[in-house]
Tab-separated table of N, CA and C and ligand atoms in Angstrom:
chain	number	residue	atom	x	y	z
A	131	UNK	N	152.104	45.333	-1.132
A	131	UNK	CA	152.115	43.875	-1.265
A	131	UNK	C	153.549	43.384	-1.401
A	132	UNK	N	153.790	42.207	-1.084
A	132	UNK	CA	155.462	41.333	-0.991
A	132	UNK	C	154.981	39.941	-1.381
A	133	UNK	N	155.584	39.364	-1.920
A	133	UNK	CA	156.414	38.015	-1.984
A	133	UNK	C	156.540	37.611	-0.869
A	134	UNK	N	156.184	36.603	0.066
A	134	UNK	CA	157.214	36.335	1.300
A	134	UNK	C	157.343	34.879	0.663
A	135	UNK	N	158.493	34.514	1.248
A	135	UNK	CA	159.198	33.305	1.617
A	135	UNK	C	158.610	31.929	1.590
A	136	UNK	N	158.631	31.101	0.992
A	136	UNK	CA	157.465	29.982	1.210
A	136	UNK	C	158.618	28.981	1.656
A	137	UNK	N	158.095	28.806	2.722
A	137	UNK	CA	158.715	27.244	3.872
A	137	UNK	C	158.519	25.994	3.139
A	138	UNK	N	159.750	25.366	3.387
A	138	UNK	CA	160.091	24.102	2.571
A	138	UNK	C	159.845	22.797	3.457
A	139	UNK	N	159.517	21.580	3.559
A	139	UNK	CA	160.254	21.008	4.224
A	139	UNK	C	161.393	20.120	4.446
A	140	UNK	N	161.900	19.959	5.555
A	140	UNK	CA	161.398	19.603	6.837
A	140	UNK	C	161.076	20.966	7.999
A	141	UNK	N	160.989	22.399	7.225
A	141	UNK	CA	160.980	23.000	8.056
A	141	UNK	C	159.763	23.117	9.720
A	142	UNK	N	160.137	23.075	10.591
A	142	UNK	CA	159.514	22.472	11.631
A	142	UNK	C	158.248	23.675	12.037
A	143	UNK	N	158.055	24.764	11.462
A	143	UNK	CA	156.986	25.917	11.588
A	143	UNK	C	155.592	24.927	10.547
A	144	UNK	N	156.499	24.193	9.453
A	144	UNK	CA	155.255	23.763	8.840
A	144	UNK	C	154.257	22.927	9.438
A	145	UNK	N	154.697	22.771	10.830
A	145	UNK	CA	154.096	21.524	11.442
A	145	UNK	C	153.450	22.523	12.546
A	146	UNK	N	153.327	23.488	12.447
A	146	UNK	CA	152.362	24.649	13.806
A	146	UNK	C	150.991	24.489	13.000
A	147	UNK	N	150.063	24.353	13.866
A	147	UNK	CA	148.889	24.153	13.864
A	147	UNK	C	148.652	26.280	13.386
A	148	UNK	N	147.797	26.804	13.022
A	148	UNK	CA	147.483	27.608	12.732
A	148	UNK	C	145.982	27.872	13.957
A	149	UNK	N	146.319	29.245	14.752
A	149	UNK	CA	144.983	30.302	15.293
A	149	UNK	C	143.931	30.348	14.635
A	150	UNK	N	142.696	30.580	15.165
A	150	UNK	CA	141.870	30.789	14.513
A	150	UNK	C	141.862	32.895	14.066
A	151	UNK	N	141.260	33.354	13.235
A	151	UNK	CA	141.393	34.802	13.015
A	151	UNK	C	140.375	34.929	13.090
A	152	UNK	N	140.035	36.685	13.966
A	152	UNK	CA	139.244	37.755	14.630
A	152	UNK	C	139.406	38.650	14.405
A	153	UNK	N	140.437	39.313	13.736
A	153	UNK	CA	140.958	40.608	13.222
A	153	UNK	C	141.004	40.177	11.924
A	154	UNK	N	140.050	41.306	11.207
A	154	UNK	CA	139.979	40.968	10.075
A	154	UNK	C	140.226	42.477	9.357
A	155	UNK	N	141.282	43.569	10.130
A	155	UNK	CA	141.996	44.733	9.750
A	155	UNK	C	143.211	44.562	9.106
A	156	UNK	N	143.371	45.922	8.720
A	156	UNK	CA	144.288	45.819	7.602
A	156	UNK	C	146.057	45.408	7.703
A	157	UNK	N	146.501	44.942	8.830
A	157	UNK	CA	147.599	43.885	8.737
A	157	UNK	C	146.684	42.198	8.397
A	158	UNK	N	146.051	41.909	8.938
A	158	UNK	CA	145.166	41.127	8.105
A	158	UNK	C	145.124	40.971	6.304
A	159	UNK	N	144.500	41.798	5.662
A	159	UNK	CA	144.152	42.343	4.721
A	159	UNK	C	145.439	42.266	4.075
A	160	UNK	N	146.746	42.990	4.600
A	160	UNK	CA	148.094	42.952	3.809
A	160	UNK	C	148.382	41.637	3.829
A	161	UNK	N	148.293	40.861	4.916
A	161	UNK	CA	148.702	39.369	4.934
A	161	UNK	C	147.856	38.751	3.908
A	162	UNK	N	146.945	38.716	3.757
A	162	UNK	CA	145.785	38.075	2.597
A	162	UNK	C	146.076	38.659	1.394
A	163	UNK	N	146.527	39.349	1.214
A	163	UNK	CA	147.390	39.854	-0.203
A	163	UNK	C	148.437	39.701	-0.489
A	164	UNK	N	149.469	39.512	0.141
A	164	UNK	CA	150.637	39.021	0.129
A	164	UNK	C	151.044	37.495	-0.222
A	165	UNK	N	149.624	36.604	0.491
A	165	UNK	CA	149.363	35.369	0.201
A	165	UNK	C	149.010	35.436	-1.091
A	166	UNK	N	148.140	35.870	-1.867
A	166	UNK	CA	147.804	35.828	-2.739
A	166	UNK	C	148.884	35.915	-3.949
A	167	UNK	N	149.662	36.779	-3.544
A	167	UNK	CA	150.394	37.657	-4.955
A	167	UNK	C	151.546	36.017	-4.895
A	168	UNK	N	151.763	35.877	-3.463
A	168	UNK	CA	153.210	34.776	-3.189
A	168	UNK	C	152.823	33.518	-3.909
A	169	UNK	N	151.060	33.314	-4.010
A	169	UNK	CA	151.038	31.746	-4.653
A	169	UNK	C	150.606	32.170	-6.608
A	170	UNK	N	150.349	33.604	-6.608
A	170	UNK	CA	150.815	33.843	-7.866
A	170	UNK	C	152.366	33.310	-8.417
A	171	UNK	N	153.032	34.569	-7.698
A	171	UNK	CA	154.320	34.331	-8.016
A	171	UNK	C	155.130	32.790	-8.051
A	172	UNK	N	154.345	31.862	-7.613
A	172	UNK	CA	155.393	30.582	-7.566
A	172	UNK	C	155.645	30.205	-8.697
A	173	UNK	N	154.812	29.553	-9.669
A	173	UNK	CA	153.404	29.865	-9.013
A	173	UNK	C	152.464	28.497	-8.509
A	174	UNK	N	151.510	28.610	-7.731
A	174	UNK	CA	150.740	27.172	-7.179
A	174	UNK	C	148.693	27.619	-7.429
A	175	UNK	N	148.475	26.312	-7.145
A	175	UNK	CA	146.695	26.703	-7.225
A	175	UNK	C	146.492	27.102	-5.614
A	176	UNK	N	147.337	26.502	-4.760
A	176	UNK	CA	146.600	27.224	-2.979
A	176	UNK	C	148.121	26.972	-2.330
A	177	UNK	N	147.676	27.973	-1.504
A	177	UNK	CA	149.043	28.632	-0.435
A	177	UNK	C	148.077	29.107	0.691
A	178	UNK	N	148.750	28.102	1.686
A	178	UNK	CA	148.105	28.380	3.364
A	178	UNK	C	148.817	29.338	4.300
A	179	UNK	N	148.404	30.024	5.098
A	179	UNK	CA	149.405	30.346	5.863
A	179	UNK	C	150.423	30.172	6.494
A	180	UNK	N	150.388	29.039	6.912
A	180	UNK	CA	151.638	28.480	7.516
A	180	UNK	C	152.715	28.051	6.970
A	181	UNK	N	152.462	27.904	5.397
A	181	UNK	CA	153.457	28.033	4.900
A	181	UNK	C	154.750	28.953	4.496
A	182	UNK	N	154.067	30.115	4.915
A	182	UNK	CA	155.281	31.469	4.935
A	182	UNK	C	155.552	31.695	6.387
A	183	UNK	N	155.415	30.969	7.429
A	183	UNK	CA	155.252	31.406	8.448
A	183	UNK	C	154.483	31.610	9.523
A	184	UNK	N	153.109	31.752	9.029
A	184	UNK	CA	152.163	32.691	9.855
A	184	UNK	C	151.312	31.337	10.524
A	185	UNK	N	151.147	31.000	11.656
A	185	UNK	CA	150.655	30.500	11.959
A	185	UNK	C	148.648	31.239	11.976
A	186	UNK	N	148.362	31.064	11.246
A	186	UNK	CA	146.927	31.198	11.246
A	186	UNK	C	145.830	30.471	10.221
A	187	UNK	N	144.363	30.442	10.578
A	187	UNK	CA	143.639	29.670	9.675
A	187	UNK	C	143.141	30.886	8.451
A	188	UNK	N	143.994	30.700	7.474
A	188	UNK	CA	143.923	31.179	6.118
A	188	UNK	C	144.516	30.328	5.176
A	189	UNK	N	143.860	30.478	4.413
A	189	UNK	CA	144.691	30.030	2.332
A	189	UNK	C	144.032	30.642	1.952
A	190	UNK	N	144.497	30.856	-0.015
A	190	UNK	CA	144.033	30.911	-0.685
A	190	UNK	C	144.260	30.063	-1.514
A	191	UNK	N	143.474	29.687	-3.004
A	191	UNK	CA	143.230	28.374	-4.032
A	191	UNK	C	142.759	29.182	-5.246
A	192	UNK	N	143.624	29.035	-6.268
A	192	UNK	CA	142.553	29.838	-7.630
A	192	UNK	C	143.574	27.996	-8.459
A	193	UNK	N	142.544	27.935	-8.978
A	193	UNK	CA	142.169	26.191	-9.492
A	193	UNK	C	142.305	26.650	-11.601
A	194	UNK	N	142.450	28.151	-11.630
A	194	UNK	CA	141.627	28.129	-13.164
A	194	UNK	C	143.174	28.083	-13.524
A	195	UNK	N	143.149	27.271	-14.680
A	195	UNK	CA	144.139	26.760	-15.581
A	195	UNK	C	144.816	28.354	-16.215
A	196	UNK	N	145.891	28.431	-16.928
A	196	UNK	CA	146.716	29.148	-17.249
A	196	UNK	C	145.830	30.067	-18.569
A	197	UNK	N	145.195	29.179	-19.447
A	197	UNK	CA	144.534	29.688	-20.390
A	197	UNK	C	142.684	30.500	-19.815
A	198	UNK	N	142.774	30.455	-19.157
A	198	UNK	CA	141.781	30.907	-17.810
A	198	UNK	C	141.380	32.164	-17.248
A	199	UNK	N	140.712	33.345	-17.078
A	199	UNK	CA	140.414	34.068	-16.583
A	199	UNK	C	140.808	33.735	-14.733
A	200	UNK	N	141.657	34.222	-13.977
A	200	UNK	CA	141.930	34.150	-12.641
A	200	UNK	C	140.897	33.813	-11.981
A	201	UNK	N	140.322	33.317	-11.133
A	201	UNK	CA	139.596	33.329	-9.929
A	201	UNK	C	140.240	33.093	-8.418
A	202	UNK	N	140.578	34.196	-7.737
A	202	UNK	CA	140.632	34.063	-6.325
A	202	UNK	C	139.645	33.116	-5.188
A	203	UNK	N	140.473	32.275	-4.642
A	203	UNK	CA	139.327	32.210	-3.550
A	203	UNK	C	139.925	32.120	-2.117
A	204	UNK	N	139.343	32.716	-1.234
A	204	UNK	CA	139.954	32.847	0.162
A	204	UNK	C	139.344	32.438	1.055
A	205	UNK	N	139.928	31.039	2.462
A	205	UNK	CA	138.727	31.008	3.182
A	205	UNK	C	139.693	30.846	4.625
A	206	UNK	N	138.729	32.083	5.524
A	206	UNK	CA	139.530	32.176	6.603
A	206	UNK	C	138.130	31.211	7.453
A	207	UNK	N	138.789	30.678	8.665
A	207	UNK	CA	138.622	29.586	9.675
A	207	UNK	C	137.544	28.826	9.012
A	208	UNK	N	138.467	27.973	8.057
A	208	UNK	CA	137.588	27.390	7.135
A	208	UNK	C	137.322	25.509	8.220
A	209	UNK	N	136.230	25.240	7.872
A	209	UNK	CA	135.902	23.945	8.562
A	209	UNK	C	134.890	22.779	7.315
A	210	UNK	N	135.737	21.761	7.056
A	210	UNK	CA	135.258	20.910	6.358
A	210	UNK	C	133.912	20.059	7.103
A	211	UNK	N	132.790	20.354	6.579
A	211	UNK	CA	131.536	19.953	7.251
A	211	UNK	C	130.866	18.699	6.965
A	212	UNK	N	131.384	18.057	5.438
A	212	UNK	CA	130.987	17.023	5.108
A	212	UNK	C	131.781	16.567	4.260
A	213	UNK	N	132.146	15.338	4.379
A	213	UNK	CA	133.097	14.878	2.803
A	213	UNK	C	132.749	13.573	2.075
A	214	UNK	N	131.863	13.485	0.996
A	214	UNK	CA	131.765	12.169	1.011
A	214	UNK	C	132.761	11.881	-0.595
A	215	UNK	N	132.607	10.111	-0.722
A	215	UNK	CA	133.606	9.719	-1.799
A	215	UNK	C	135.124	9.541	-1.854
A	216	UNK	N	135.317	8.903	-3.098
A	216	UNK	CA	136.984	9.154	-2.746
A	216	UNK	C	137.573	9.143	-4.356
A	217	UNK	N	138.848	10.191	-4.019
A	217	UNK	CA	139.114	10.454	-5.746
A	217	UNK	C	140.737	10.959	-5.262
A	218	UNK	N	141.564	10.074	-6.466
A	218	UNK	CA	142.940	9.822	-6.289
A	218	UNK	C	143.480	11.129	-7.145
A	219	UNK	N	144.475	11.670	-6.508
A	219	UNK	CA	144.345	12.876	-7.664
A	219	UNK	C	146.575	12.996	-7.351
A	220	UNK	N	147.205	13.172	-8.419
A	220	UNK	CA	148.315	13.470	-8.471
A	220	UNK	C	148.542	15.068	-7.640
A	221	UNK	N	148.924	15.294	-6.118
A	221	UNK	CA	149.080	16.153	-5.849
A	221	UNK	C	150.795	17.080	-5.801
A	222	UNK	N	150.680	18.260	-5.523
A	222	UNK	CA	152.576	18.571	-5.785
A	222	UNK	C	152.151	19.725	-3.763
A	223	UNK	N	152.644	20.429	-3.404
A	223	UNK	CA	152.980	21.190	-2.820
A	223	UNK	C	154.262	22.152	-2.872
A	224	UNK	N	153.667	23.492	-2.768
A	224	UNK	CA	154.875	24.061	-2.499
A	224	UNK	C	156.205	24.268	-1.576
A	225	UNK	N	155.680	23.544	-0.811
A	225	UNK	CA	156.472	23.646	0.262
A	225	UNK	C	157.167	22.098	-0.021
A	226	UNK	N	157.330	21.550	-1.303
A	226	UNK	CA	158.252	19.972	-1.462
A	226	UNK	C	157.962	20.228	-2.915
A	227	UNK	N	158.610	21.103	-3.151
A	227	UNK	CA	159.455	21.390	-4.945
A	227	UNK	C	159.334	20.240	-5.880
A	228	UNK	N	159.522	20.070	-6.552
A	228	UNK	CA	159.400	18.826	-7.309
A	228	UNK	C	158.823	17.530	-6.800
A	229	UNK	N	157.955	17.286	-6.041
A	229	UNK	CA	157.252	16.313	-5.518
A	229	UNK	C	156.681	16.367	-6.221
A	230	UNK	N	155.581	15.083	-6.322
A	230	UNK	CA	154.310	14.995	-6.706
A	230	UNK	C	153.864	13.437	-6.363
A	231	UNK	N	152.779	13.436	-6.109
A	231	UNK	CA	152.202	11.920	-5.319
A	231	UNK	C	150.963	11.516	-5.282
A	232	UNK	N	150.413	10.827	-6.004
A	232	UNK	CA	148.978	10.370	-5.732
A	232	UNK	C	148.479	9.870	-4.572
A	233	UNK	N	147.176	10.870	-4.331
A	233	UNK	CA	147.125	10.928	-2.652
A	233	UNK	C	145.444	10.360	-2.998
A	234	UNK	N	144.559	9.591	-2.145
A	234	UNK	CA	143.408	9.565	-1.674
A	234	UNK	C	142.651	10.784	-0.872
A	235	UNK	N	141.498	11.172	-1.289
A	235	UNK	CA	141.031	11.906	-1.005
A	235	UNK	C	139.552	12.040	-1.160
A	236	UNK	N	138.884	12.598	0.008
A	236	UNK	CA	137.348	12.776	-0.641
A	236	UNK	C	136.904	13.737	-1.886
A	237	UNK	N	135.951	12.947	-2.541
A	237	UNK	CA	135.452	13.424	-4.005
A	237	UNK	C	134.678	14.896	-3.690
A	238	UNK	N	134.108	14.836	-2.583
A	238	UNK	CA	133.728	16.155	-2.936
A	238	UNK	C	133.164	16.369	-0.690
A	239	UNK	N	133.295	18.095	-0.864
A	239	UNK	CA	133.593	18.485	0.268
A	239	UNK	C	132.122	20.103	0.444
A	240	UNK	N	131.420	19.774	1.912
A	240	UNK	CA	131.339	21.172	1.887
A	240	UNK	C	132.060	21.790	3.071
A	241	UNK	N	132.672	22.910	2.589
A	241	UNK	CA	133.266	23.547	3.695
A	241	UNK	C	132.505	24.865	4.180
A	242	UNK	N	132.189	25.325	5.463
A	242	UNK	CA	132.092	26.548	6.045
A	242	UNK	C	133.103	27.721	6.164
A	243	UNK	N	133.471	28.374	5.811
A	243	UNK	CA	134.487	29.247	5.723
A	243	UNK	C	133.695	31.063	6.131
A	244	UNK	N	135.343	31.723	6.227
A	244	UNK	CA	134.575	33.425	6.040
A	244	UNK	C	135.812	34.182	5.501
A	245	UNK	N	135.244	34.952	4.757
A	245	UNK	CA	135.781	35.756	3.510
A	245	UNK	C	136.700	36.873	3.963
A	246	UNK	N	137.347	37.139	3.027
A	246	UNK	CA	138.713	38.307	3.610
A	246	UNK	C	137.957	39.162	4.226
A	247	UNK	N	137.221	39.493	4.619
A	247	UNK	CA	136.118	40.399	5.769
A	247	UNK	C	135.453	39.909	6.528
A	248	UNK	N	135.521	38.777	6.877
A	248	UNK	CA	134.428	38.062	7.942
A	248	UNK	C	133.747	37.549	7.467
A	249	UNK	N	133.155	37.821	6.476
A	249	UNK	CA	131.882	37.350	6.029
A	249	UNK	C	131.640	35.694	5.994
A	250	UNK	N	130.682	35.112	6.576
A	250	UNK	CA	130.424	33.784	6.845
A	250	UNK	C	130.343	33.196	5.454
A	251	UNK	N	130.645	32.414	4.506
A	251	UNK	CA	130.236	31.807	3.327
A	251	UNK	C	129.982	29.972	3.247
A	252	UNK	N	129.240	29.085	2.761
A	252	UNK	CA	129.230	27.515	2.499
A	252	UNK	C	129.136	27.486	1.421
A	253	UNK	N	130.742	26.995	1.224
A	253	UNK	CA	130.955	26.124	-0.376
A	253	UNK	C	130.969	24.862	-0.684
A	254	UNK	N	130.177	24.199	-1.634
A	254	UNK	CA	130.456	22.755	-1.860
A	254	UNK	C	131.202	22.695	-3.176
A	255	UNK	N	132.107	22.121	-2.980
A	255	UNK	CA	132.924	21.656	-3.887
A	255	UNK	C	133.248	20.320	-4.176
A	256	UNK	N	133.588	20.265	-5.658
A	256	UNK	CA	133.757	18.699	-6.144
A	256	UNK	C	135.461	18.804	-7.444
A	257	UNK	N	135.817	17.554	-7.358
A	257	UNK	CA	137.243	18.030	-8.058
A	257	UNK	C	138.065	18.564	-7.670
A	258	UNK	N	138.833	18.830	-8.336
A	258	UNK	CA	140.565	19.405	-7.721
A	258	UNK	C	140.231	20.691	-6.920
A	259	UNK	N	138.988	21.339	-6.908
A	259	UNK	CA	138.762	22.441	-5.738
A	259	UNK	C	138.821	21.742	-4.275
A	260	UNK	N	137.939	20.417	-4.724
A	260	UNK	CA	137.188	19.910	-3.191
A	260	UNK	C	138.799	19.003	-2.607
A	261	UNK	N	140.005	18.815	-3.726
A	261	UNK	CA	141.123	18.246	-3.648
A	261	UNK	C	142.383	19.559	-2.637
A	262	UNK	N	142.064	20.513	-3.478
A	262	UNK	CA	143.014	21.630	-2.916
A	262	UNK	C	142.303	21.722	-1.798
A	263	UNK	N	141.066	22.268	-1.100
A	263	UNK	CA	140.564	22.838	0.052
A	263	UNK	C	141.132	21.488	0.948
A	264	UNK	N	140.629	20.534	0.893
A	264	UNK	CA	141.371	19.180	1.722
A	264	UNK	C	143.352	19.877	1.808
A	265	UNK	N	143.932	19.708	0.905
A	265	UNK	CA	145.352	19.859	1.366
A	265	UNK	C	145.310	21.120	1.851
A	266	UNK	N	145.069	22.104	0.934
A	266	UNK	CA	145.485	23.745	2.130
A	266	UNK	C	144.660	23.465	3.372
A	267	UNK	N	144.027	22.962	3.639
A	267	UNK	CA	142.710	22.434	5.395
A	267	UNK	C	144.504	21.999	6.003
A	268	UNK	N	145.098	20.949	5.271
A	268	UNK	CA	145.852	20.248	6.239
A	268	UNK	C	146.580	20.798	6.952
A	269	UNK	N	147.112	21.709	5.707
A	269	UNK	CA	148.239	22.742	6.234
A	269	UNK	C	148.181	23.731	7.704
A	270	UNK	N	146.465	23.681	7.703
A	270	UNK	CA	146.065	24.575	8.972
A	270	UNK	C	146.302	24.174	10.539
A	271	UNK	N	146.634	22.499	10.107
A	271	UNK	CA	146.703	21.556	11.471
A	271	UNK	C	147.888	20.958	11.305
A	272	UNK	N	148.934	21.537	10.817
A	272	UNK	CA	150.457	21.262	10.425
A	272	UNK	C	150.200	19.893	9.638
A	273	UNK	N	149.575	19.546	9.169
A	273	UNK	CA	149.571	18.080	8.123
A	273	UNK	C	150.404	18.590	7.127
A	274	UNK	N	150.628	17.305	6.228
A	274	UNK	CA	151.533	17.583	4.726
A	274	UNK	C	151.362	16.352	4.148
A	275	UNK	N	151.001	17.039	3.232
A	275	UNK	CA	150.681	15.898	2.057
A	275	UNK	C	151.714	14.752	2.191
A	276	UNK	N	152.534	14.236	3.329
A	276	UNK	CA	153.853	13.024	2.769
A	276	UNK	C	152.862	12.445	4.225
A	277	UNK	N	152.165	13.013	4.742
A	277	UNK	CA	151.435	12.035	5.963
A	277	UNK	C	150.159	10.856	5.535
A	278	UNK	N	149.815	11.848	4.167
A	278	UNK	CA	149.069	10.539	3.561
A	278	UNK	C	149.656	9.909	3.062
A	279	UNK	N	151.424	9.616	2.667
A	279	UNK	CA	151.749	8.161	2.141
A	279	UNK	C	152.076	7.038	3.071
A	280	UNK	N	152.456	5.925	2.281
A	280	UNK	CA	153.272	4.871	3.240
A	280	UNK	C	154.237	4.968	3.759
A	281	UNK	N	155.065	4.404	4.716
A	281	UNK	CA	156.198	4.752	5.033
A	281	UNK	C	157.386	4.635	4.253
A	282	UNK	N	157.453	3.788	2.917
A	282	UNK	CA	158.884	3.524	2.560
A	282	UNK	C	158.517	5.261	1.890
A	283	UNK	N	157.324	5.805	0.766
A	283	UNK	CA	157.558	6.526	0.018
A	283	UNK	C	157.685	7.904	0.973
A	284	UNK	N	157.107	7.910	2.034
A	284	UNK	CA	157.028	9.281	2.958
A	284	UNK	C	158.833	9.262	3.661
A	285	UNK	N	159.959	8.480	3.776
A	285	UNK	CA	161.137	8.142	4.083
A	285	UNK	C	161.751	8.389	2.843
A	286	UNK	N	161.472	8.140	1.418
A	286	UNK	CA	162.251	8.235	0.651
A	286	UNK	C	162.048	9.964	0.467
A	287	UNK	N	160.697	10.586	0.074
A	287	UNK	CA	160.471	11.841	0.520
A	287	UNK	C	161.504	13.000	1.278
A	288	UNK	N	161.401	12.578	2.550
A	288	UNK	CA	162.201	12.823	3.536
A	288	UNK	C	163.252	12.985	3.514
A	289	UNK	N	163.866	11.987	3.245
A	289	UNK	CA	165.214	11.966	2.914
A	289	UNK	C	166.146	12.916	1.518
A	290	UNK	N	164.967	12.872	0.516
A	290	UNK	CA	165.601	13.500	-0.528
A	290	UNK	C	165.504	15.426	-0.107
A	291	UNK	N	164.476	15.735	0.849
A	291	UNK	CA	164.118	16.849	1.361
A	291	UNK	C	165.154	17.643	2.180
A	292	UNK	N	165.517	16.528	2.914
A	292	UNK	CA	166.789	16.976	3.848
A	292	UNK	C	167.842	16.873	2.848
A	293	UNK	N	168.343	16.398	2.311
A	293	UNK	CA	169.109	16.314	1.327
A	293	UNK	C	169.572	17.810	0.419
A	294	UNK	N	168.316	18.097	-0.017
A	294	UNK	CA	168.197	19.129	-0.684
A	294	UNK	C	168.179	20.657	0.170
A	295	UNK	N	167.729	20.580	1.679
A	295	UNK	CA	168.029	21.595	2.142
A	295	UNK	C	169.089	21.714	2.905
A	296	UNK	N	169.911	20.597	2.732
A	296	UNK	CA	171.256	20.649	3.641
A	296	UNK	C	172.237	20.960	2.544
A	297	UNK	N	171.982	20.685	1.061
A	297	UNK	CA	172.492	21.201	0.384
A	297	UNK	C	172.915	22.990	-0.296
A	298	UNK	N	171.584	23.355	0.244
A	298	UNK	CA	170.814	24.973	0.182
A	298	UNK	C	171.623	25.854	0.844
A	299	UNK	N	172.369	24.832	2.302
A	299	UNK	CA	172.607	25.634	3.306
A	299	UNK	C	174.700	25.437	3.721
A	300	UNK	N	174.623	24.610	2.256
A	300	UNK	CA	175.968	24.774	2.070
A	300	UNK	C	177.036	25.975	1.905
B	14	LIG	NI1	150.731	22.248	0.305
């Protein structure tokens, strides 16, 4: 298992739409662990693939608070099947460090997904689960959480982003 790299933006990979996955062998398997350990290590509640790079339809999301017994959850070519409601929730991403932004979102979601082995699974979720599966979803179709704001705050965003990685690269 590794750590990899988690993409910042404006980096322009964050905006690749992610493959669907068919190989569900063990470079697979290392990649789905690697994800895992990397959104440990940040640490965050969900880390998509495309955020280290990999263009493919994977994340993972463990939602349980610090005082919490862990729960993993992994959903490869995951597809949001129904969403109804709407619930405003202060979101952050890893891939925009110190952000954070109250975003609109549906209250609760079922998604179709399949498990680090294929396995077909339907989860309905409500709350900051049915909140995370919506943003790591976005990540799969190069979205980012600064596409749900307005334009002055998604520009001020922006700007402080480039800022900060032109500074990085001093
Ligand atoms: Ni994110």
């Amino acid at each position: 298992m590794a750590i990899r790299t988690i993409l910042h933006y404006p980096d322009k990979r964050l905006r690749t739409p992610g493959v669907s996955v068919s190989d569900f062998g063990p470079e697979f398997q290392a990649l789905f662990e690697d994800m895992a350990e990397t959104m440990y290590a940040a640490p965050g509640v969900g880390l998509a693939a495309p955020q280290i790079g990999v263009a493919v339809r994977l994340f993972v999301i463990d939602i349980a608070g610090s005082d919490e017994p862990s729960e993993l959850q992994v959903f490869v070519n995951p597809r949001i099947v129904e969403a109804v409601g709407e619930l405003c929730w202060d979101e952050g991403c890893l891939s925009f460090p110190g952000v954070t932004e109250e975003i609109v979102r549906a209250e609760r979601v079922t998604v179709h997904a399949q498990d680090r082995y294929g396995k077909p699974f339907v989860l309905e979720a409500e709350g900051l689960l049915a909140i995370a599966i919506q943003h790591e979803n976005d990540h799969l179709d190069g979205k980012l959480m600064v596409d749900h704001l307005g334009m002055l705050k998604r520009r001020m965003i922006d700007r402080a982003m480039r800022k900060k990685a032109a500074e990085a690269n001093l």
